[in-house]
Short mmCIF file of C-alpha atoms and ligand atoms in Angstrom, two decimals:
data_model
loop_
_atom_site.label_atom_id
_atom_site.label_comp_id
_atom_site.label_asym_id
_atom_site.label_seq_id
_atom_site.Cartn_x
_atom_site.Cartn_y
_atom_site.Cartn_z
CA UNK A 1474 108.06 131.26 97.83
CA UNK A 1475 107.18 128.13 95.69
CA UNK A 1476 106.79 128.86 91.98
CA UNK A 1477 104.52 125.82 91.01
CA UNK A 1478 105.64 126.62 87.35
CA UNK A 1479 109.34 125.14 88.19
CA UNK A 1480 109.38 123.62 91.39
CA UNK A 1481 108.25 119.68 92.48
CA UNK A 1482 108.07 118.16 95.91
CA UNK A 1483 109.78 114.80 95.86
CA UNK A 1484 108.66 112.21 98.64
CA UNK A 1485 111.29 109.70 99.51
CA UNK A 1486 110.37 106.00 100.36
CA UNK A 1487 107.55 107.01 102.97
CA UNK A 1488 106.87 103.45 103.25
CA UNK A 1489 105.70 100.69 105.90
CA UNK A 1490 109.18 99.30 106.17
CA UNK A 1491 110.50 102.45 107.16
CA UNK A 1492 108.18 103.58 109.73
CA UNK A 1493 107.96 101.83 113.23
CA UNK A 1494 107.22 98.40 113.13
CA UNK A 1495 108.67 97.96 109.73
CA UNK A 1496 111.34 95.95 108.71
CA UNK A 1497 113.91 98.82 108.33
CA UNK A 1498 112.37 100.93 110.95
CA UNK A 1499 113.58 104.74 110.90
CA UNK A 1500 113.22 106.14 114.34
CA UNK A 1501 109.63 108.19 114.23
CA UNK A 1502 109.80 107.62 110.74
CA UNK A 1503 106.13 107.98 110.80
CA UNK A 1504 105.87 111.71 112.15
CA UNK A 1505 106.95 113.02 108.76
CA UNK A 1506 103.35 111.94 107.29
CA UNK A 1507 101.57 114.82 108.72
CA UNK A 1508 103.97 117.37 107.90
CA UNK A 1509 104.11 116.09 104.15
CA UNK A 1510 100.17 116.01 103.88
CA UNK A 1511 100.38 119.84 104.78
CA UNK A 1512 103.16 120.36 101.79
CA UNK A 1513 101.01 118.02 99.27
CA UNK A 1514 98.44 121.07 99.55
CA UNK A 1515 100.85 123.38 98.38
CA UNK A 1516 103.09 121.91 95.98
CA UNK A 1517 101.08 121.26 92.51
CA UNK A 1518 103.50 118.42 91.34
CA UNK A 1519 104.62 115.63 93.23
CA UNK A 1520 106.77 112.64 92.63
CA UNK A 1521 107.02 109.71 95.03
CA UNK A 1522 110.17 107.09 95.48
CA UNK A 1523 109.18 103.42 96.35
CA UNK A 1524 111.90 101.17 97.40
CA UNK A 1525 111.25 97.98 95.54
CA UNK A 1526 113.43 94.96 95.99
CA UNK A 1527 113.09 91.80 94.73
CA UNK A 1528 113.53 88.47 96.92
CA UNK A 1529 116.69 87.99 98.12
CA UNK A 1530 118.31 91.29 97.14
CA UNK A 1531 122.18 91.83 97.30
CA UNK A 1532 121.37 94.75 99.63
CA UNK A 1533 120.43 92.29 102.03
CA UNK A 1534 122.27 90.93 104.89
CA UNK A 1535 120.50 87.64 104.31
CA UNK A 1536 121.98 87.29 100.92
CA UNK A 1537 125.36 87.26 102.01
CA UNK A 1538 126.34 84.04 104.05
CA UNK A 1539 127.37 84.73 107.51
CA UNK A 1540 126.72 88.47 107.44
CA UNK A 1541 124.35 90.22 109.61
CA UNK A 1542 122.50 93.64 109.10
CA UNK A 1543 124.08 97.22 109.49
CA UNK A 1544 127.52 95.34 108.11
CA UNK A 1545 128.84 96.67 105.36
CA UNK A 1546 130.39 94.37 102.07
CA UNK A 1547 132.28 95.32 98.77
CA UNK A 1548 130.11 94.72 96.06
CA UNK A 1549 131.48 95.01 92.14
CA UNK A 1550 130.09 98.50 92.13
CA UNK A 1551 131.88 99.57 95.74
CA UNK A 1552 130.83 99.44 99.61
CA UNK A 1553 127.60 98.21 100.13
CA UNK A 1554 125.61 98.58 103.91
CA UNK A 1555 123.50 95.37 104.28
CA UNK A 1556 120.00 96.18 105.35
CA UNK A 1557 117.40 93.53 106.75
CA UNK A 1558 114.85 92.08 103.95
CA UNK A 1559 112.88 95.44 103.51
CA UNK A 1560 110.56 96.31 100.67
CA UNK A 1561 109.92 93.45 99.22
CA UNK A 1562 108.08 94.00 95.37
CA UNK A 1563 104.36 93.54 96.26
CA UNK A 1564 104.66 93.23 100.38
CA UNK A 1565 102.70 95.27 102.63
CA UNK A 1566 106.22 96.69 103.88
CA UNK A 1567 106.57 98.31 100.37
CA UNK A 1568 103.52 99.88 100.63
CA UNK A 1569 103.08 103.78 101.27
CA UNK A 1570 102.43 104.98 104.51
CA UNK A 1571 98.55 104.15 104.90
CA UNK A 1572 98.34 108.07 105.89
CA UNK A 1573 100.40 109.53 103.04
CA UNK A 1574 98.46 111.52 100.98
CA UNK A 1575 99.26 110.19 97.31
CA UNK A 1576 96.51 110.62 95.13
CA UNK A 1577 97.65 113.21 93.32
CA UNK A 1578 101.31 112.38 92.61
CA UNK A 1579 102.26 112.73 88.90
CA UNK A 1580 104.87 110.12 89.42
CA UNK A 1581 106.15 107.30 91.41
CA UNK A 1582 109.50 106.40 90.70
CA UNK A 1583 110.66 102.49 91.73
CA UNK A 1584 113.97 101.86 92.51
CA UNK A 1585 116.71 98.64 93.82
CA UNK A 1586 114.70 96.57 91.39
CA UNK A 1587 117.44 95.15 89.93
CA UNK A 1588 118.40 91.94 91.79
CA UNK A 1589 122.45 92.56 92.39
CA UNK A 1590 122.30 96.95 92.58
CA UNK A 1591 120.73 98.91 95.50
CA UNK A 1592 119.84 102.28 94.60
CA UNK A 1593 119.32 104.98 97.38
CA UNK A 1594 119.21 108.07 95.46
CA UNK A 1595 116.01 108.59 93.50
CA UNK A 1596 118.31 109.76 90.35
CA UNK A 1597 121.02 107.43 89.94
CA UNK A 1598 121.45 103.56 91.05
CA UNK A 1599 124.52 102.86 93.55
CA UNK A 1600 126.98 101.84 90.68
CA UNK A 1601 126.76 105.56 90.68
CA UNK A 1602 126.07 104.90 86.76
CA UNK A 1603 122.44 103.78 86.01
CA UNK A 1604 119.98 106.50 85.81
CA UNK A 1605 116.24 106.09 87.52
CA UNK A 1606 115.14 108.56 84.52
CA UNK A 1607 114.05 110.98 86.93
CA UNK A 1608 116.47 113.66 85.65
CA UNK A 1609 115.47 113.53 82.08
CA UNK A 1610 111.51 113.36 83.59
CA UNK A 1611 112.18 116.64 85.40
CA UNK A 1612 113.95 118.44 82.27
CA UNK A 1613 111.53 117.26 80.47
CA UNK A 1614 108.54 118.70 82.38
CA UNK A 1615 110.15 122.10 82.96
CA UNK A 1616 110.86 121.76 86.68
CA UNK A 1617 114.05 123.32 87.80
CA UNK A 1618 114.11 122.71 91.75
CA UNK A 1619 113.01 119.93 93.76
CA UNK A 1620 112.06 119.87 97.25
CA UNK A 1621 112.77 116.72 99.20
CA UNK A 1622 111.40 115.20 102.14
CA UNK A 1623 111.00 111.25 103.68
CA UNK A 1624 113.14 108.56 104.51
CA UNK A 1625 115.68 108.70 105.58
CA UNK A 1626 117.60 111.63 105.59
CA UNK A 1627 120.97 110.39 105.66
CA UNK A 1628 120.84 107.36 102.88
CA UNK A 1629 117.69 108.26 100.19
CA UNK A 1630 117.09 111.11 100.96
CA UNK A 1631 120.46 112.88 101.08
CA UNK A 1632 121.79 111.12 97.84
CA UNK A 1633 119.00 112.16 96.16
CA UNK A 1634 119.40 115.60 97.23
CA UNK A 1635 123.21 115.14 96.40
CA UNK A 1636 122.23 114.04 93.12
CA UNK A 1637 119.87 116.54 92.05
CA UNK A 1638 122.89 119.27 92.63
CA UNK A 1639 125.12 117.05 90.25
CA UNK A 1640 122.34 117.25 87.79
CA UNK A 1641 121.70 120.81 88.02
CA UNK A 1642 118.61 121.39 89.45
CA UNK A 1643 118.27 123.64 92.79
CA UNK A 1644 117.41 121.42 95.63
CA UNK A 1645 115.86 122.40 99.22
CA UNK A 1646 115.37 119.86 102.16
CA UNK A 1647 112.66 120.34 104.20
CA UNK A 1648 114.08 119.04 107.37
CA UNK A 1649 111.06 118.68 109.53
CA UNK A 1650 109.80 116.48 106.85
CA UNK A 1651 112.52 113.98 107.11
CA UNK A 1652 114.01 111.51 109.88
CA UNK A 1653 117.25 110.04 109.83
CA UNK A 1654 118.70 105.89 110.35
CA UNK A 1655 121.62 107.93 112.12
CA UNK A 1656 124.17 104.90 112.28
CA UNK A 1657 127.68 106.04 113.75
CA UNK A 1658 126.66 109.97 113.18
CA UNK A 1659 125.30 109.62 109.45
CA UNK A 1660 122.55 111.79 110.35
CA UNK A 1661 125.05 114.83 110.73
CA UNK A 1662 127.53 113.75 107.83
CA UNK A 1663 124.92 113.40 105.92
CA UNK A 1664 123.79 117.32 106.86
CA UNK A 1665 127.54 118.32 106.06
CA UNK A 1666 127.39 117.05 102.57
CA UNK A 1667 124.36 118.15 101.77
CA UNK A 1668 125.60 122.08 103.02
CA UNK A 1669 128.80 121.59 101.00
CA UNK A 1670 127.24 120.74 97.84
CA UNK A 1671 124.43 123.91 98.19
CA UNK A 1672 121.21 122.12 99.25
CA UNK A 1673 119.13 124.76 101.03
CA UNK A 1674 117.63 123.31 104.46
CA UNK A 1675 113.82 125.22 105.70
CA UNK A 1676 111.44 123.66 107.85
CA UNK A 1677 107.75 123.34 106.72
CA UNK A 1678 106.57 126.36 108.25
CA UNK A 1679 109.18 128.69 106.28
CA UNK A 1680 106.82 127.82 103.11
C1 VGL B 867 116.97 103.02 102.49
C2 VGL B 867 118.42 101.65 103.57
C3 VGL B 867 118.16 100.76 102.26
C4 VGL B 867 116.10 104.62 102.49
C5 VGL B 867 116.58 102.43 101.74
O1 VGL B 867 114.94 104.54 101.86
O2 VGL B 867 116.72 105.62 103.15
N1 VGL B 867 117.47 103.09 103.10
N2 VGL B 867 116.91 100.96 101.66
ZN1 ZN B 868 116.53 99.25 100.18
#
């Protein structure tokens, strides 16, 4: 089923701050690591993303007087959920999970590094116009289909999968290689949006 000439695996934000004990922990986030490590043996081409924020980033509640994490605010580019400080550039929380097999990965896309702009998607930042460069990289390398895993299903993974479709790639979500933050039904809402956009859903064992 995998065609290693045109398929690649995109591993989204498997970083300490999204794992149990981290600043923005995703429930059971670390459980994706062994699943992803098995997939790494099956895909010749692997790309990682790394949430990578400067101190005082605008997506942090701490940067907005009187706001607490998980509230939303209107920024100049639209509604932004405010998060606890997380994935600060150079911090241990921003490092990949120590057990994640990253050695052979071909590209690491860092995102959210502009102080006043967040980026959930691996393709386009939250203003929906600033590209990360991933689309051009994939086209240039001849990749036509992306398989997605990582954290969190309902934010960075879903936004990446939806943008992959928008950019004309086939997209497959490997569900047991992901975990969701799941605030107010955001987990199911993200699955519904991905279904509508033609993102296929499979389990790792299907491969
Ligand atoms: C993420 C919230 C803020 C994610 C990143 O990786 O899903 N979520 N920054
Ligand atoms: Zn972030």
